[in-house]
Short mmCIF file of C-alpha atoms in Angstrom, two decimals:
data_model
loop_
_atom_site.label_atom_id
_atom_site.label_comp_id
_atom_site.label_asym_id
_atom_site.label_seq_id
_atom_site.Cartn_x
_atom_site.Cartn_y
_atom_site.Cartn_z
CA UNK A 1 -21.71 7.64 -13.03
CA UNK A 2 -20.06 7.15 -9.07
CA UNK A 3 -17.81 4.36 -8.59
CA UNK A 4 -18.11 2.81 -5.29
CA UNK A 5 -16.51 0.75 -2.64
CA UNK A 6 -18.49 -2.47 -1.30
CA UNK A 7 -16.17 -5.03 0.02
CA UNK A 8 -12.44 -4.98 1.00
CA UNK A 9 -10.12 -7.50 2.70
CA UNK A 10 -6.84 -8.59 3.04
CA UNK A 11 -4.48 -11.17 4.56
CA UNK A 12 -2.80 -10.67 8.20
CA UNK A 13 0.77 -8.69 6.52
CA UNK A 14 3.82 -11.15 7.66
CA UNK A 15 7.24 -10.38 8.22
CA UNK A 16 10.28 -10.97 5.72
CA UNK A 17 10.82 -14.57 6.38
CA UNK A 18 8.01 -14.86 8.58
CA UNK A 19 4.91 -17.34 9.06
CA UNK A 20 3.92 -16.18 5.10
CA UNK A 21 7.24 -17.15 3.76
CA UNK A 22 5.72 -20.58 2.30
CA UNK A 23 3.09 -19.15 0.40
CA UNK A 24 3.38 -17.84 -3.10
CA UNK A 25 2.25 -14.91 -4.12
CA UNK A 26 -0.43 -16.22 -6.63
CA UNK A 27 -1.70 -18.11 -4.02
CA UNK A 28 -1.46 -14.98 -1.32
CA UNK A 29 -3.78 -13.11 -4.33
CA UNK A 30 -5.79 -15.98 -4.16
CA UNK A 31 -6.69 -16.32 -1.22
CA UNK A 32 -8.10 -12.89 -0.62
CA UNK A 33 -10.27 -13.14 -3.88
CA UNK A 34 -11.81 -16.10 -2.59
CA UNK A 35 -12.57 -14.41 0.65
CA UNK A 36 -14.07 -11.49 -1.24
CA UNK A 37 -16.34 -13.89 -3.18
CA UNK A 38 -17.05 -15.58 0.54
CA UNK A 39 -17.90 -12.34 1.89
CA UNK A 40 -20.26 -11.62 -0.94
CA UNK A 41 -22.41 -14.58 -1.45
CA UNK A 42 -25.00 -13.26 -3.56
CA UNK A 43 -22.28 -12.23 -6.23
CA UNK A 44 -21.90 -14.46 -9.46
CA UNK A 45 -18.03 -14.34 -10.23
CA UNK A 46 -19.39 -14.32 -13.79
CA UNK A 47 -21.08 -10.55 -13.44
CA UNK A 48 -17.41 -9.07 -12.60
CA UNK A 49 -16.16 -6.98 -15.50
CA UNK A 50 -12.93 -7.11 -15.26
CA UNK A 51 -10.41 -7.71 -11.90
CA UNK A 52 -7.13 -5.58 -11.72
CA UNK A 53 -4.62 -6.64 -9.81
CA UNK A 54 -1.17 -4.41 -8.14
CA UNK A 55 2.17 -5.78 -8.00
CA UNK A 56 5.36 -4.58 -7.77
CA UNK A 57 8.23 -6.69 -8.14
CA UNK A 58 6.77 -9.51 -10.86
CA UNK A 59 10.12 -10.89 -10.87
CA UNK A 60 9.34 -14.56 -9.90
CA UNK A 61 6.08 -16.85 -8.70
CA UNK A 62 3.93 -13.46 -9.53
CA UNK A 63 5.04 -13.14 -12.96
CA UNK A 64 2.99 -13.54 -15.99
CA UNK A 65 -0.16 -11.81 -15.11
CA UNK A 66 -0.40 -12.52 -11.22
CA UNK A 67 -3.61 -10.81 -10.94
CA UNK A 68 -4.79 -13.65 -13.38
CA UNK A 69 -3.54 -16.53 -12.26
CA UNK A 70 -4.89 -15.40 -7.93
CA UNK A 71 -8.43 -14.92 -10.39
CA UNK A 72 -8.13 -18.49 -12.07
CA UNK A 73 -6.72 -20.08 -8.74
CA UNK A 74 -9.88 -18.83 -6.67
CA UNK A 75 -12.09 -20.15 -8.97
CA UNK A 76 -13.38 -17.04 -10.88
CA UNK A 77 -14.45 -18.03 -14.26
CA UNK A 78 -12.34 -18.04 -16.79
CA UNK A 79 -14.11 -15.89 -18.69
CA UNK A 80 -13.41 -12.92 -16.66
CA UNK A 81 -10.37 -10.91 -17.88
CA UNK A 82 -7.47 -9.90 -15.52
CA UNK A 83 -4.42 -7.40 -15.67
CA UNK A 84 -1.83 -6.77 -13.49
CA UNK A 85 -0.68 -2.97 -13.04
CA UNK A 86 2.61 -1.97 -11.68
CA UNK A 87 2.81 1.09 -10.12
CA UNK A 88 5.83 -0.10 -7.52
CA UNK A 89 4.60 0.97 -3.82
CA UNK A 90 1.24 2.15 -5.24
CA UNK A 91 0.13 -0.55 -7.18
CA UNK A 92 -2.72 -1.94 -5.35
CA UNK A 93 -4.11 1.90 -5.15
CA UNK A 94 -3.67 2.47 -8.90
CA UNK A 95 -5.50 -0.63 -9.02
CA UNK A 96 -8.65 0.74 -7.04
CA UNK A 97 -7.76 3.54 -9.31
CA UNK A 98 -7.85 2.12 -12.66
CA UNK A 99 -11.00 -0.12 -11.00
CA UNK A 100 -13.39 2.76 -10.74
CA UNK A 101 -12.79 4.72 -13.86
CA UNK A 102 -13.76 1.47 -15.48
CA UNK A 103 -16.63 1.85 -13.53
CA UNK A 104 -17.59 5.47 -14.44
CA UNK A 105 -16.81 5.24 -17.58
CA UNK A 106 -19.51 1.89 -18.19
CA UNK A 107 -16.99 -0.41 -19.38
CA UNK A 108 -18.19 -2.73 -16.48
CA UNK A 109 -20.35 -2.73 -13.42
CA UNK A 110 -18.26 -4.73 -11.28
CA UNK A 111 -14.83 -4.79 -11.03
CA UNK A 112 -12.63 -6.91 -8.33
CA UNK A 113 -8.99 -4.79 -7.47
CA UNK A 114 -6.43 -5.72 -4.99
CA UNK A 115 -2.90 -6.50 -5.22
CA UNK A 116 -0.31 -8.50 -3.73
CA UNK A 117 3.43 -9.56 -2.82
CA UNK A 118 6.08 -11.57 -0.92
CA UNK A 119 8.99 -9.75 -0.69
CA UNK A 120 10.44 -13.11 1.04
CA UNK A 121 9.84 -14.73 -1.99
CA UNK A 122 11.29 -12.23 -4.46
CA UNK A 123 13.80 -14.09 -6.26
CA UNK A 124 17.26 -13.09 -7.07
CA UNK A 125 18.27 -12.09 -10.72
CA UNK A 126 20.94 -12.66 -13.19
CA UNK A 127 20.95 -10.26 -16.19
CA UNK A 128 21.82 -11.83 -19.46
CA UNK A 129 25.45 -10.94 -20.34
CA UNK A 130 26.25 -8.58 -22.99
CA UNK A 131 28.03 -11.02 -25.52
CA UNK A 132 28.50 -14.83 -25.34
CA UNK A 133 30.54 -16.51 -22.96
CA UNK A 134 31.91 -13.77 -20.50
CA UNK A 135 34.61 -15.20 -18.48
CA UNK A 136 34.57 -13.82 -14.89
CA UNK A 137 31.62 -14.53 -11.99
CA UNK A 138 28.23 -12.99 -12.66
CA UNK A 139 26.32 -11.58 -9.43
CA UNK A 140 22.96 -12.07 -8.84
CA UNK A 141 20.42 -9.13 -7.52
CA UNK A 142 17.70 -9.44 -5.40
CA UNK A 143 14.70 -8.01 -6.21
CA UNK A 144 12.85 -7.97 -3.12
CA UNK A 145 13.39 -3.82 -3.23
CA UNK A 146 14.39 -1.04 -4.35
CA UNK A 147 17.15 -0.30 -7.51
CA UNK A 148 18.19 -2.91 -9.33
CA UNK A 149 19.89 -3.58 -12.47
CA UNK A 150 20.10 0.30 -13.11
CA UNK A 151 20.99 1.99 -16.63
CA UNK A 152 23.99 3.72 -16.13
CA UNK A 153 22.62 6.40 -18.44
CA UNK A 154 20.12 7.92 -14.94
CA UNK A 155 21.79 9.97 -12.95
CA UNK A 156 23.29 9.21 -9.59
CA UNK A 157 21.43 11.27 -7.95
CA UNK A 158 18.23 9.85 -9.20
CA UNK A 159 19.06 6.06 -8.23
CA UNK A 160 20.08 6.54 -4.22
CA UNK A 161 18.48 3.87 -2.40
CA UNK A 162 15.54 4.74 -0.91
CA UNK A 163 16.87 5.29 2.81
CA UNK A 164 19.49 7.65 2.07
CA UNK A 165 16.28 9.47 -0.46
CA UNK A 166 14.84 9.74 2.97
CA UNK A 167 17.85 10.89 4.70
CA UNK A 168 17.95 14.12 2.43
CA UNK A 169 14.42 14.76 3.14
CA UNK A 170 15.07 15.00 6.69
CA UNK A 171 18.19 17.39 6.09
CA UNK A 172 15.56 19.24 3.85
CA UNK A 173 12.47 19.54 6.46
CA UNK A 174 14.52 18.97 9.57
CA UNK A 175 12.62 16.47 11.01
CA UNK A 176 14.28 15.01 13.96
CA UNK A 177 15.16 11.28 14.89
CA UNK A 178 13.11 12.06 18.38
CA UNK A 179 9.87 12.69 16.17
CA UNK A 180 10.72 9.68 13.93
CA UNK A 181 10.94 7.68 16.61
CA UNK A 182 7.72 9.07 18.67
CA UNK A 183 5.90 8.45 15.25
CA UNK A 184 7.03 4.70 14.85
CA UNK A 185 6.24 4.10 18.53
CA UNK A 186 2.52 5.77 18.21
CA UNK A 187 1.82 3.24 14.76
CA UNK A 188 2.60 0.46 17.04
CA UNK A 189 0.72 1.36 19.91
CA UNK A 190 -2.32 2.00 17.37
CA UNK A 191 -2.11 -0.87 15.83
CA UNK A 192 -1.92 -3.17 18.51
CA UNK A 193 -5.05 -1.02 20.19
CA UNK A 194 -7.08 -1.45 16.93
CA UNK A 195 -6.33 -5.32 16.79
CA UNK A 196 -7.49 -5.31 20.38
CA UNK A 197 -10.92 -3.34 20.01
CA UNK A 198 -11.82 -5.35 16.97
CA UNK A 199 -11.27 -3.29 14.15
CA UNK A 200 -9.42 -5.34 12.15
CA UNK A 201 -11.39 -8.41 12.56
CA UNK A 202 -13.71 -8.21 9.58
CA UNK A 203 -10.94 -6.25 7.49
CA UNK A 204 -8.52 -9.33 7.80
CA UNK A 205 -8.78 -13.91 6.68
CA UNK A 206 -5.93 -15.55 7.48
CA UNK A 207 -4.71 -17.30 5.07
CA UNK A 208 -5.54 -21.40 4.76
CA UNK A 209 -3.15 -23.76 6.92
CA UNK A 210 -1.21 -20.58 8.34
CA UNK A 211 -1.28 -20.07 11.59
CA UNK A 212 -0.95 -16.06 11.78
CA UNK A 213 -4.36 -14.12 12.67
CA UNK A 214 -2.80 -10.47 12.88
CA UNK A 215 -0.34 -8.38 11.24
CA UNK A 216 3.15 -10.03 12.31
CA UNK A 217 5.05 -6.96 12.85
CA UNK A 218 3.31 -5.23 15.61
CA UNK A 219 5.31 -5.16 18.55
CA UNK A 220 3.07 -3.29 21.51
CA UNK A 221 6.17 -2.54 23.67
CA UNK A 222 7.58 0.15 21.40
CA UNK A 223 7.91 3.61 22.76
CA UNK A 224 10.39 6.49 21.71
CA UNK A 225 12.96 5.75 24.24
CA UNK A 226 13.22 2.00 23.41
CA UNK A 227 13.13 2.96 19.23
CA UNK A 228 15.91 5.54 20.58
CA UNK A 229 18.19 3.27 21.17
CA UNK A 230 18.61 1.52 17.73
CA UNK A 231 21.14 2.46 15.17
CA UNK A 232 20.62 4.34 11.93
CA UNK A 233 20.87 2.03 8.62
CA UNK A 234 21.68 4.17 6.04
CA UNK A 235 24.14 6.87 7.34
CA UNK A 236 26.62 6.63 10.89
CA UNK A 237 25.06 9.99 11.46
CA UNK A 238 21.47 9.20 9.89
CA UNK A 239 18.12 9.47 11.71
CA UNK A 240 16.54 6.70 10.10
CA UNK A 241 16.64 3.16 11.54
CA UNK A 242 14.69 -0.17 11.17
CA UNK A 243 12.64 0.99 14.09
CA UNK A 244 11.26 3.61 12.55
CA UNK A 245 10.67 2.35 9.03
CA UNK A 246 8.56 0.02 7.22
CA UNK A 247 9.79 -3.39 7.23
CA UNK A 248 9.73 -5.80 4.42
CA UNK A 249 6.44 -7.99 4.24
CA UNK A 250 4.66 -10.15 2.69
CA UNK A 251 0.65 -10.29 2.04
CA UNK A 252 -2.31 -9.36 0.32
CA UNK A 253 -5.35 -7.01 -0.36
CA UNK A 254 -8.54 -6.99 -2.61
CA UNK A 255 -11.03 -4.25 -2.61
CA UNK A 256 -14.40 -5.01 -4.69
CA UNK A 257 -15.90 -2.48 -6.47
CA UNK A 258 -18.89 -1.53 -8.38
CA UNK A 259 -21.14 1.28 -9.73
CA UNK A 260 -24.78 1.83 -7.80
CA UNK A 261 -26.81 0.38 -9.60
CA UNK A 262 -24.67 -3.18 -9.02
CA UNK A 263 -25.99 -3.10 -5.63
CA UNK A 264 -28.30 -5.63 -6.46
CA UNK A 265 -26.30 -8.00 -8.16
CA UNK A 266 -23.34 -7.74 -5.04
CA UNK A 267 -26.09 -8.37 -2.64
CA UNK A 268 -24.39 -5.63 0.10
CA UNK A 269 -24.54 -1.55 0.33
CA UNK A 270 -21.78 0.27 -0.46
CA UNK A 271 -19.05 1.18 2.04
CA UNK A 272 -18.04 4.61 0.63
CA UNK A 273 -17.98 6.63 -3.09
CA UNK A 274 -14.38 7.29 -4.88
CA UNK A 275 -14.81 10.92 -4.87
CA UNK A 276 -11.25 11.98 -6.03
CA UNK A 277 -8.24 10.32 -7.49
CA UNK A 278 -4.46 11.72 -8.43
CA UNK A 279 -1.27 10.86 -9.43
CA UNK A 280 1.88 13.41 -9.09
CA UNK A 281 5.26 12.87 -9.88
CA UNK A 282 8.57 14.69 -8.71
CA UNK A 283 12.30 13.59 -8.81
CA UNK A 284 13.27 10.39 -7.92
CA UNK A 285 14.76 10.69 -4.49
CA UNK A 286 11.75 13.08 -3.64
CA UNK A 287 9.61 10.18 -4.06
CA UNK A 288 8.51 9.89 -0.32
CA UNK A 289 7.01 14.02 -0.61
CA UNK A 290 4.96 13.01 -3.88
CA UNK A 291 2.34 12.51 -1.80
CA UNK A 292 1.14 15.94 -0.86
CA UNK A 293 0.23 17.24 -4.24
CA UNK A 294 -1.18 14.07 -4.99
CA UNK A 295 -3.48 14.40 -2.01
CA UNK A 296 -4.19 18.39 -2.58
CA UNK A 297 -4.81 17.23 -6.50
CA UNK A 298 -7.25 14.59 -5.23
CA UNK A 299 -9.32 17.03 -3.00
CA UNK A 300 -9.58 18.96 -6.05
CA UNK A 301 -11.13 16.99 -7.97
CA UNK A 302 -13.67 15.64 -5.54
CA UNK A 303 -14.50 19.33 -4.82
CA UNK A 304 -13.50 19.52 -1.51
CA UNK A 305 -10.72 20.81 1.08
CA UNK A 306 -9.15 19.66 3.36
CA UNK A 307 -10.74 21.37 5.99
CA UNK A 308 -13.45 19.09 5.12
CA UNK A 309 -11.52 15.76 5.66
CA UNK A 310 -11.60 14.00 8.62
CA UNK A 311 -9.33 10.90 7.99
CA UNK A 312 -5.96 10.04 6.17
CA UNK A 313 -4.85 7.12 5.83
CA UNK A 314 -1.21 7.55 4.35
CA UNK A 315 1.13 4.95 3.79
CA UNK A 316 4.25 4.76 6.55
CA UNK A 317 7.18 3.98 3.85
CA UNK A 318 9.37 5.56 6.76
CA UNK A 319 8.09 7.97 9.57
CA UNK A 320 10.40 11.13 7.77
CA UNK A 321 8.54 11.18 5.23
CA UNK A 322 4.93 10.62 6.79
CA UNK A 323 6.04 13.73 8.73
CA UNK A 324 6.94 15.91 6.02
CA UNK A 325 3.59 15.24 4.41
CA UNK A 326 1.87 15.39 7.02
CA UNK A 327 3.43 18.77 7.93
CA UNK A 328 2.69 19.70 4.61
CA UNK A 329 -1.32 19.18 4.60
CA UNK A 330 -3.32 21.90 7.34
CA UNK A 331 -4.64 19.09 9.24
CA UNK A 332 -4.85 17.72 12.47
CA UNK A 333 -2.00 15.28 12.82
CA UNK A 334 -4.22 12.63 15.42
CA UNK A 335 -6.87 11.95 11.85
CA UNK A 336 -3.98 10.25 10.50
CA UNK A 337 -3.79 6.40 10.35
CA UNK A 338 -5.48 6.11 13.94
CA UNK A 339 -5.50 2.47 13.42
CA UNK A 340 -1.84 2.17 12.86
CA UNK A 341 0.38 2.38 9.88
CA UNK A 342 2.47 0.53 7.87
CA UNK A 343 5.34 1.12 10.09
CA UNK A 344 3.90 -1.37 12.55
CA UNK A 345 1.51 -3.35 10.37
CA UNK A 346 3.84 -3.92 7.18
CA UNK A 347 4.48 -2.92 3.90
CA UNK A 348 4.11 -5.66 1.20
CA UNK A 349 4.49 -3.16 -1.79
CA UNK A 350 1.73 -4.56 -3.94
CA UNK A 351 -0.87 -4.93 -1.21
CA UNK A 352 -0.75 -1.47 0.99
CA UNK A 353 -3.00 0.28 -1.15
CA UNK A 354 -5.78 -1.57 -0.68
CA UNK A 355 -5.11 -1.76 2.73
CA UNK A 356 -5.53 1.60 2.76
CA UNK A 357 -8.64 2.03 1.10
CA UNK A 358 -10.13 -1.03 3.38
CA UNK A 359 -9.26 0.81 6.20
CA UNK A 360 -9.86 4.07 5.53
CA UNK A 361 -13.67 3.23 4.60
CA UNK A 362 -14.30 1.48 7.97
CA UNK A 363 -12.93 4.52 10.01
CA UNK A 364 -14.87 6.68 8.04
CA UNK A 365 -18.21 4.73 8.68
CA UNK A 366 -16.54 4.47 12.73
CA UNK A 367 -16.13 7.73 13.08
CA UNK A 368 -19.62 8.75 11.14
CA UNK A 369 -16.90 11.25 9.20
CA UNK A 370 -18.17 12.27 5.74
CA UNK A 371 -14.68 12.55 3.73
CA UNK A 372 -11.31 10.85 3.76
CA UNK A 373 -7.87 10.47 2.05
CA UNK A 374 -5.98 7.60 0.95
CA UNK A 375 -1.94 8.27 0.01
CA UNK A 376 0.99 6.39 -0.93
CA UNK A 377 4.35 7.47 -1.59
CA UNK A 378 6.26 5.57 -4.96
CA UNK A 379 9.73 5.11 -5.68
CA UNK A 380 11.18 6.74 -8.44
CA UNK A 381 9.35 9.81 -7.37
CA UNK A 382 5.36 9.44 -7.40
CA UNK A 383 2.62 9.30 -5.38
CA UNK A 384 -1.28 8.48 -5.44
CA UNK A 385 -4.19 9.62 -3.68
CA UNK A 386 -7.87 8.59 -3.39
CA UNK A 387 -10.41 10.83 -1.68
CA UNK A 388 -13.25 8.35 -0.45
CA UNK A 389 -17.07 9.88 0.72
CA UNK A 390 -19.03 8.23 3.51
CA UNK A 391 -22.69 8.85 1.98
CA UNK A 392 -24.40 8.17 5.48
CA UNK A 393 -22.69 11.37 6.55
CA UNK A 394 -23.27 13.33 4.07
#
């Protein structure tokens, strides 16, 4: 049994702070289930199996089940069962993931993935102290991203933060600041070009009593001599820089799926067929090169190569390390996000993967290519691909 994609959304991605910063995440979840449901009258919420639901951080409003609670809060019955899966950066894709092996295995016809997360709204921490009564201040740690809280039993070398993990994989792959930068300013200038043709207008609901319609982080203006100009972050002598980086975000993504024969009961065709799916793992501070194998892995098991694939749509954690996989794959470098990346459009860590897979099965149908790739890089050293088939090409 084929697992397939019929429906995908997902909120305009705000900026840290920006015009999402009022909304929690359960409601954020929310509100793209609800535009799913809209988008698919002739759905009952009853049929749905099962919904799965991405989310990284889970340290505040999204706690206890947020995939549940955006399920309940949209008006899904509450006889439909929920679970929340956190795979960090790729938990919206292990979502889709975890979706259609339910799928192909039977265990449901229909099942409703997505994910979500406000990084603005990602609470700070204190740990509980070690014996009663410490005397001394206690400091609290935000858990918006990255390490926190770390055992001092992993080694150092494991817990860098994740811009200096991407500083050593420039000084391994010598990838300059100049093609950073020309990278950053090309997923701007996409993105921008795709909100203007359209693209994006039946991929994206705003959110209720918001007033932001597109991504909040696109700036149009950017080019490689204006990125040139700002200063690395994470080393004096560093290449990497907020310019050409993802920035922290806030927003959501749901991506309905079903077997073939749920057709009927969705009332729509399907979009495209999961065809492959991977996970691969490496050391920590590798994490932003897990993607390659993942991707090659993923290929695999659909049966194809990637001389066959004629659209990626990988995940812009930082430009350094979309270049190195990117180098690493024998592909055309212009297939790759050609509606813009994450770089310009946002990175709220539970949401991107389903972003991906929304977007990657409307530039397949676009472009009337027959196969495609979907990749994430994950901190602590994984990534995740999906290989997606447009049928009508085939």
């Amino acid at each position: 049994m084929s697992s397939y994609v019929y429906a995908a959304v997902r909120t305009p991605f705000g900026r840290f702070n920006g015009a999402l910063a009022g909304v929690r995440t359960d409601d954020l979840g929310a509100a793209v289930v609800s535009s799913i449901l809209a988008r698919t009258p002739g759905l009952d919420p009853a049929a749905i199996g099962d919904v799965v639901w991405g989310n990284a951080n889970g340290a505040g409003e999204d706690n206890r089940n947020v995939g549940r609670m955006a399920a309940l809060l949209a008006g899904i019955p509450v006889s439909v069962p929920a679970a929340t899966v956190n795979r960090l950066c790729g938990s919206s894709l292990d979502a889709v993931m975890v979706g259609s092996r339910t799928i192909e295995t039977g265990d449901a016809d229909i099942v409703l993935t997505g994910g979500v997360e406000s990084m603005t709204r990602a609470p700070w921490v204190l740990p509980k102290p070690d014996r009663a009564f410490p005397v001394g201040d206690v400091t609290a740690v935000s858990t918006a991203l990255g390490w926190r809280l770390v055992n001092p039993r992993m080694p150092k070398e494991w817990t860098v933060s994740l811009g200096e993990a991407n500083e050593q994989l420039q000084e391994r792959f010598g990838i300059s600041r100049q093609r950073q930068d020309a990278f950053a300013a090309r997923s701007h200038q996409l993105a921008h070009q795709a909100w203007e043709d359209g693209f994006y207008d039946d991929l994206v609901a705003p959110v209720d009593d918001i007033d932001l319609t597109r991504d909040e982080g696109i700036r149009p203006g950017s080019t490689p001599e204006s990125l040139a100009g700002l200063k690395p972050v994470f080393r004096t002598d560093g290449t990497i820089t907020a310019g050409n980086a993802s920035p922290l975000s806030d927003g959501a993504s749901a991506v309905l799926l079903g077997s073939a024969a749920a057709a009927d009961r969705i009332g729509t065709t399907p979009l495209a067929r999961v065809a492959g799916r991977a996970a691969y793992a490496l050391e920590p501070q590798a994490f932003g090169y897990a993607p390659v194998e993942a991707a090659n892995a993923a290929l695999a098991r659909a049966g194809v190569s990637w001389s066959d694939v004629g659209a990626v749509e990988l995940n812009e954690a930082f430009a350094v390390q979309s270049l190195a996989c990117v180098d690493a794959w024998p592909i055309d470098p212009e297939i790759v996000n050609r509606r813009g990346g994450a770089i310009a459009l946002g990175h709220p860590l539970g949401a991107s993967g389903g972003r991906l897979i929304g977007t990657l099965a409307k530039v397949l149908r676009e472009t009337g290519e027959r196969w495609g790739v979907a990749g994430i890089c994950i901190g602590v050293g994984q990534g995740l691909a999906v290989v997606l088939e447009n049928e009508e090409a085939s």
